[in-house]
mmCIF file of C-alpha atoms in Angstrom:
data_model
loop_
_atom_site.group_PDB
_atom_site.id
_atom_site.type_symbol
_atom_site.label_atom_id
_atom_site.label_comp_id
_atom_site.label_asym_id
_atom_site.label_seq_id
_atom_site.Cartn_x
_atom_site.Cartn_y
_atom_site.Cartn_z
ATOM 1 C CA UNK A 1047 181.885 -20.242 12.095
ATOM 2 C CA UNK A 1048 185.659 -20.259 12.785
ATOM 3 C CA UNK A 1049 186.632 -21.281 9.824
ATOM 4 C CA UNK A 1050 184.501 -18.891 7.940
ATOM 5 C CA UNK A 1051 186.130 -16.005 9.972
ATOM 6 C CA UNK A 1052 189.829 -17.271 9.046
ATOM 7 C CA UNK A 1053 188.867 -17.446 5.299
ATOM 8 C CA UNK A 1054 187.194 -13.552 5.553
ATOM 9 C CA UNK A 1055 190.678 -12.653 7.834
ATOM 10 C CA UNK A 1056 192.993 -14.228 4.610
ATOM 11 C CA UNK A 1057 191.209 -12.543 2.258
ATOM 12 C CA UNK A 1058 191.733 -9.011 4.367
ATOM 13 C CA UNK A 1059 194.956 -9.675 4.651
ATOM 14 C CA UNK A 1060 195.540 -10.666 1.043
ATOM 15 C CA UNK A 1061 193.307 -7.278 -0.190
ATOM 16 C CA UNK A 1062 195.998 -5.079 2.035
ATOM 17 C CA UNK A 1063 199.053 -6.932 0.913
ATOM 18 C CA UNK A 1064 197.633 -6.195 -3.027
ATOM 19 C CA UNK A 1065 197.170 -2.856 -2.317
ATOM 20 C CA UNK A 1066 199.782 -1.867 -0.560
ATOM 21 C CA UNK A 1067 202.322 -2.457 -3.457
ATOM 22 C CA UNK A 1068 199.496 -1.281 -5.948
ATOM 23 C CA UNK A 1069 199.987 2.213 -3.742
ATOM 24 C CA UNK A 1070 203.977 2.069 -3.803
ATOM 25 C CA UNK A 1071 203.900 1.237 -7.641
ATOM 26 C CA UNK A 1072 201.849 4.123 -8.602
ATOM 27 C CA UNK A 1073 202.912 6.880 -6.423
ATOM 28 C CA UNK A 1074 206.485 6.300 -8.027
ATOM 29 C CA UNK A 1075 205.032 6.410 -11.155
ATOM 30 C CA UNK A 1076 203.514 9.636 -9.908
ATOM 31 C CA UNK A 1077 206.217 11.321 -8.971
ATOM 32 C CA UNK A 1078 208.596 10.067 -12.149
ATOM 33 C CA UNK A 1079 205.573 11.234 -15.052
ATOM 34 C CA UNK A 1080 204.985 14.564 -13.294
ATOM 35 C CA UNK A 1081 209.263 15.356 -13.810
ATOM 36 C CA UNK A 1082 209.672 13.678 -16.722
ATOM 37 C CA UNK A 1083 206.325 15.020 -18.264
ATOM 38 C CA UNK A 1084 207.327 18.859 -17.265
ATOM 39 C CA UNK A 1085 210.493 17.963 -19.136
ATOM 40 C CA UNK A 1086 209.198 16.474 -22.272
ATOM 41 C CA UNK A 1087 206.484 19.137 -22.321
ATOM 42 C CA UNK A 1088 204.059 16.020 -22.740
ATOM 43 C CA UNK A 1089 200.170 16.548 -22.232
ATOM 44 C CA UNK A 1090 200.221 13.112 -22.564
ATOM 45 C CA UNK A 1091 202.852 11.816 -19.661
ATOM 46 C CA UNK A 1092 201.420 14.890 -17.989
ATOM 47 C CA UNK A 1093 198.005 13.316 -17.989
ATOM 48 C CA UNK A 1094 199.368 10.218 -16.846
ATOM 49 C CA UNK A 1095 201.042 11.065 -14.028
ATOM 50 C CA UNK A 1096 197.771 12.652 -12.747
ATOM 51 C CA UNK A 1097 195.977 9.477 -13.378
ATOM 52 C CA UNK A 1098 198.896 7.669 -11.470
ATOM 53 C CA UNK A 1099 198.394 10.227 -8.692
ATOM 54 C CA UNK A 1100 194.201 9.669 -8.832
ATOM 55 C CA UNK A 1101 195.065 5.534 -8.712
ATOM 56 C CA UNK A 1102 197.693 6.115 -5.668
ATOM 57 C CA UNK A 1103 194.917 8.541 -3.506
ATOM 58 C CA UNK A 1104 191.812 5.231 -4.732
ATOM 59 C CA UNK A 1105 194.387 2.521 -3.324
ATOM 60 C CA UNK A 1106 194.878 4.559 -0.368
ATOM 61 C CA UNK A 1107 191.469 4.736 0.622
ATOM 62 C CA UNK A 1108 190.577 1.223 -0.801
ATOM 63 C CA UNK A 1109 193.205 0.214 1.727
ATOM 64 C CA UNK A 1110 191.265 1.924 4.495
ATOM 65 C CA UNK A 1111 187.861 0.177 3.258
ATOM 66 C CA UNK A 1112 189.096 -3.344 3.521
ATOM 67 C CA UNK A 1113 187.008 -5.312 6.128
ATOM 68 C CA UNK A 1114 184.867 -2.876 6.710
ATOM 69 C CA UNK A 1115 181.426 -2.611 6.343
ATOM 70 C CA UNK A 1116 179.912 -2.309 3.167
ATOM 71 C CA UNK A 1117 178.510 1.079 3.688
ATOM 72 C CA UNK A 1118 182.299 2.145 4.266
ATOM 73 C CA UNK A 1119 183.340 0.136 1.622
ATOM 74 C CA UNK A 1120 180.865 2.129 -0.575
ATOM 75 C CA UNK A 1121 181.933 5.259 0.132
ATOM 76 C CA UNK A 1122 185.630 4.902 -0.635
ATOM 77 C CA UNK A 1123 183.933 4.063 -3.779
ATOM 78 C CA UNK A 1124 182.632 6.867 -4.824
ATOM 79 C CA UNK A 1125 185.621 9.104 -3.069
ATOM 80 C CA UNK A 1126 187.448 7.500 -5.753
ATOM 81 C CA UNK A 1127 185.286 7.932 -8.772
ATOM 82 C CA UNK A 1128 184.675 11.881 -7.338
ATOM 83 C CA UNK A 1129 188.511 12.271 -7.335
ATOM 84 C CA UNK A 1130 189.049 10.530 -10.801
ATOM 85 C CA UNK A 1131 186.484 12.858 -12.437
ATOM 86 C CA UNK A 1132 187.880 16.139 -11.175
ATOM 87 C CA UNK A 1133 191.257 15.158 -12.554
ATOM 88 C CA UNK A 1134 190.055 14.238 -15.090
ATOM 89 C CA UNK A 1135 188.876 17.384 -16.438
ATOM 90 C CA UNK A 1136 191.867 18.941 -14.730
ATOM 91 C CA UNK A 1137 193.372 17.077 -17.647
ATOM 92 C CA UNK A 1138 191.529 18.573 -20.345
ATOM 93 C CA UNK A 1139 192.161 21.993 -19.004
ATOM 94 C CA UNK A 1140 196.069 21.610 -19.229
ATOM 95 C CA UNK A 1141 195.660 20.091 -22.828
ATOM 96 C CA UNK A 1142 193.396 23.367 -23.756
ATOM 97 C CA UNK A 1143 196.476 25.570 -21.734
ATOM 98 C CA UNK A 1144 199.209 24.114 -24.445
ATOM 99 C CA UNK A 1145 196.942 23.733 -27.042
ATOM 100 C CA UNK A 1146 196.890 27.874 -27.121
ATOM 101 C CA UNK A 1147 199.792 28.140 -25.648
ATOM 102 C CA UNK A 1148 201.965 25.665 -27.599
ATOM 103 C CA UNK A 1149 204.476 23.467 -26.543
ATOM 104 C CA UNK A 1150 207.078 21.267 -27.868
ATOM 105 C CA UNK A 1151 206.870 17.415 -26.780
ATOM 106 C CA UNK A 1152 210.150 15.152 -26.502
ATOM 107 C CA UNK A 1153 208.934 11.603 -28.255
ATOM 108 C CA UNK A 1154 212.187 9.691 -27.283
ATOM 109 C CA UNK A 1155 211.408 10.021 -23.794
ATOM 110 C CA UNK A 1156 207.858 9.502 -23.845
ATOM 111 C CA UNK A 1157 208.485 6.480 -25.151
ATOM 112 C CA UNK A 1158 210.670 5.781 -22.488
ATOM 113 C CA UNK A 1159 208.505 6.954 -19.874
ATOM 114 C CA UNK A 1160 205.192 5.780 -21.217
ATOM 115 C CA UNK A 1161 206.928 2.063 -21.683
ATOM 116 C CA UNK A 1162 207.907 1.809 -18.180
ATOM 117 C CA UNK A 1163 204.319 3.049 -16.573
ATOM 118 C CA UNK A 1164 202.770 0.352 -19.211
ATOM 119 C CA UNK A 1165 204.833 -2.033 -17.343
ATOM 120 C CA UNK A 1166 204.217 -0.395 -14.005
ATOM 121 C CA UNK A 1167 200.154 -0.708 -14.823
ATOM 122 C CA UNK A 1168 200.476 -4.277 -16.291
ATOM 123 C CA UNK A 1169 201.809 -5.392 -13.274
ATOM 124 C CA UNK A 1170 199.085 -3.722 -11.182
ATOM 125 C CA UNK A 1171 196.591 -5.307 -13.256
ATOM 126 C CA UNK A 1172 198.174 -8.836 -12.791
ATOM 127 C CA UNK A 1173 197.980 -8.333 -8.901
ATOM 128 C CA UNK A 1174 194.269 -7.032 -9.176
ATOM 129 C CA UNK A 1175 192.903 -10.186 -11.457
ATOM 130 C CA UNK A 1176 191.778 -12.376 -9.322
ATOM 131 C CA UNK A 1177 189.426 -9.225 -7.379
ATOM 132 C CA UNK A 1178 187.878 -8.022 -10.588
ATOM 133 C CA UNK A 1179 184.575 -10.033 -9.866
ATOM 134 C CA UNK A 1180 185.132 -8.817 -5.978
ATOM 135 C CA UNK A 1181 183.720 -6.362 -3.566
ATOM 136 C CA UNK A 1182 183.344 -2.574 -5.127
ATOM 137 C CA UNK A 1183 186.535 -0.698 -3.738
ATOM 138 C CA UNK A 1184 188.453 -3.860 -5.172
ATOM 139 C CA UNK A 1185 186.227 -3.652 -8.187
ATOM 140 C CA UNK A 1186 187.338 0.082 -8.396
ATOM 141 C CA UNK A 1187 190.749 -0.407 -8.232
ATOM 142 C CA UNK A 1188 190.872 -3.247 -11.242
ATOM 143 C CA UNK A 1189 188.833 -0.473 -13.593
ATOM 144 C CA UNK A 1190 191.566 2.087 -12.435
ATOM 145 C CA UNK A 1191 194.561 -0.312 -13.808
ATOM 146 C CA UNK A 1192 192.197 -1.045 -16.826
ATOM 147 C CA UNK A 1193 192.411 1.845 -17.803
ATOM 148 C CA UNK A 1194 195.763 2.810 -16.744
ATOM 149 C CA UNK A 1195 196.705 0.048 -19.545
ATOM 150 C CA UNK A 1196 194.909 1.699 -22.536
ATOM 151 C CA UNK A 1197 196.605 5.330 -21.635
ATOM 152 C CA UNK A 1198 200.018 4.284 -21.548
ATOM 153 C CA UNK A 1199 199.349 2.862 -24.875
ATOM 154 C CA UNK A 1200 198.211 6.021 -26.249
ATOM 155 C CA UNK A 1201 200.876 7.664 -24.725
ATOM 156 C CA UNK A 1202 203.644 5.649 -26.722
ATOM 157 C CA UNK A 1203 201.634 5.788 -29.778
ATOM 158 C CA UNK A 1204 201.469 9.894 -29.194
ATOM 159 C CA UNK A 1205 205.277 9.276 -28.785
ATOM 160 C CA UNK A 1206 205.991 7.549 -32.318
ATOM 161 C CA UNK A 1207 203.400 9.914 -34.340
ATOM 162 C CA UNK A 1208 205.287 13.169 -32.530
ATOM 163 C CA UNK A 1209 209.031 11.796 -33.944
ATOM 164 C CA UNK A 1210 207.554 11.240 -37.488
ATOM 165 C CA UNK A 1211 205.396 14.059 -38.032
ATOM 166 C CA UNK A 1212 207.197 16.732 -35.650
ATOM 167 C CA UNK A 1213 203.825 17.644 -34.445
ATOM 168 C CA UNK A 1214 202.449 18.317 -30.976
ATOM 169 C CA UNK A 1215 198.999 17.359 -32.034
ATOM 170 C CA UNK A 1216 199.277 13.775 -31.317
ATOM 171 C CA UNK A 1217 200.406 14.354 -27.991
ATOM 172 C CA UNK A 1218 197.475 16.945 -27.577
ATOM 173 C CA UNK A 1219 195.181 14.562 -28.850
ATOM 174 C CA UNK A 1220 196.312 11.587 -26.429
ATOM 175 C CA UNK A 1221 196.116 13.974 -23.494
ATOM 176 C CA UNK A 1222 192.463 14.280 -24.130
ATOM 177 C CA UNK A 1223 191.867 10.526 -25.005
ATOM 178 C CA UNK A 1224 193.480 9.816 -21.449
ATOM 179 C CA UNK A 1225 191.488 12.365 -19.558
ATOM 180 C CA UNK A 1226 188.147 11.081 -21.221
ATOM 181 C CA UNK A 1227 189.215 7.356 -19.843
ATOM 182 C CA UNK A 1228 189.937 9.235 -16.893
ATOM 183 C CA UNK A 1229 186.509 10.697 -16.756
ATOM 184 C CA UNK A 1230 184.360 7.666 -17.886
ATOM 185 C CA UNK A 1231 186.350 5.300 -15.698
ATOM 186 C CA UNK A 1232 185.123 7.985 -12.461
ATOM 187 C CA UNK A 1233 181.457 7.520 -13.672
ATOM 188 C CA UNK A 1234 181.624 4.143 -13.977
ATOM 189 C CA UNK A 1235 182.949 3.441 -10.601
ATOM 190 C CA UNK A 1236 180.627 6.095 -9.164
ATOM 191 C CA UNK A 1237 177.666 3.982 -11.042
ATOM 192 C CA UNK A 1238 178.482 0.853 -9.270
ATOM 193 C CA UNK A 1239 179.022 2.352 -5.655
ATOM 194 C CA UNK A 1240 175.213 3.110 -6.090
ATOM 195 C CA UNK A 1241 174.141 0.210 -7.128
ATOM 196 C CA UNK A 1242 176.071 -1.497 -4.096
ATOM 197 C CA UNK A 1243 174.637 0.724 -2.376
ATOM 198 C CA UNK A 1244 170.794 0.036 -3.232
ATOM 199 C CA UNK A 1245 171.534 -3.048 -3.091
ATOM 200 C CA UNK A 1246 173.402 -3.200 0.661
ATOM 201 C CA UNK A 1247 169.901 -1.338 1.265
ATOM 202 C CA UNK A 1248 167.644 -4.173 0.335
ATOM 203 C CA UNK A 1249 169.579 -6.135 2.327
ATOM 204 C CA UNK A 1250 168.868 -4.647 5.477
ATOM 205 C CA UNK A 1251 165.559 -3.361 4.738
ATOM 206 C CA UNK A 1252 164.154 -6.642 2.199
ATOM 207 C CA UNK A 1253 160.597 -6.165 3.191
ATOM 208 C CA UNK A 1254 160.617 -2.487 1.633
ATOM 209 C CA UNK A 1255 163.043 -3.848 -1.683
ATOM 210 C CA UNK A 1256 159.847 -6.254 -2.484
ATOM 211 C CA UNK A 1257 157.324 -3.506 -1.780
ATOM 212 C CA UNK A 1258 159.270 -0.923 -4.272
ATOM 213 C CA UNK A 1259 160.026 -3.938 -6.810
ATOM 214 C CA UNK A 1260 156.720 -6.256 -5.764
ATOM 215 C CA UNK A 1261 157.811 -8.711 -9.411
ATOM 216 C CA UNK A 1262 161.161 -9.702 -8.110
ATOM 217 C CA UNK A 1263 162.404 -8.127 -11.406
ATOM 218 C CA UNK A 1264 165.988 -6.902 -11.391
#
């Protein structure tokens, strides 16, 4: 029994310790794609840098879930997924803004930008590997980085199209990509907090499970 409470204890401590730098690495990244994104009039790095902000506020209250009970655990869950959706389509209202509006994006430094939150989210998603299969606030967090991946992709591809064509469109376009990743990724974590959560609810209550589901059938 000991030694099965020092193994639970590592992994807590391991889950905060992975967190805690995911949390300093993305509020950073935050803070640098909001400024820089103003600057380059970028929907794209603009988009970004709210999805950096979303991942900060999910590792933050992943942080507070770890080694709790599951219950707890589920409802940081779907804090998370809530928060990613709103931004989300916070996103898409900024890219409708300067899509009427207009604006003028800077590709030299979104590609600077968006290569240095790729790096930023590929080491994030290094750290998270090993919890991908893990318990759902981990589970959240390595979807958040997932995705955090394919959007700064987009974002430097926005970046090349804008210098050759001398068109905001691509930028527009990428902005809107990002903020349906953004979206999905909130539904899909919101998806799995339930079904932890049905299934944290046959655990305690396994006599009413087989009475709902008499076949045993998944």
């Amino acid at each position: 029994m000991s030694g099965c409470d020092c193994s639970f204890e590592a992994s807590n401590r391991e889950q905060r310790q992975v967190l805690k730098i995911l949390l300093a690495i993305n509020a950073t990244m935050f803070v640098i794609e909001l400024v820089t994104g103003w600057l380059a009039q970028s929907t794209g790095l603009l988009a970004d840098s709210l999805d950096m902000f979303a991942d900060a506020a999910v590792y933050a209250i992943s942080l507070s879930a770890v080694g709790a009970v599951m219950s707890r655990k589920v409802r940081a869950a779907r804090v998370s997924g809530v928060l990613q959706v709103l931004l989300g389509l916070g996103v898409v209202i900024e890219v409708a803004r300067r899509f009427w509006f207009g604006s003028d994006p800077e590709g030299t430094l979104m590609i600077a930008i968006g290569a240095l939150a790729l790096a930023a989210n590929v080491t994030c998603l290094a750290l998270l590997a090993r919890h991908r299969d893990g318990e759902v606030h981990m589970r959240a967090s390595w979807i958040f980085s997932a995705n955090d991946v394919l959007a700064n992709l987009g974002v430097l591809a926005a970046a090349g199209l804008v210098m050759l064509t001398g068109s905001r469109l691509p930028d527009l376009i990428i902005g809107a990509l990002i903020a349906a990743i953004v979206i999905y990724g909130g539904i899909t974590i919101l998806r799995e907090a339930g079904e932890s959560a049905q299934a944290d609810a046959c655990d305690d209550d396994k006599a009413a499970c087989d009475l709902e589901n008499p076949s045993g059938e998944g």
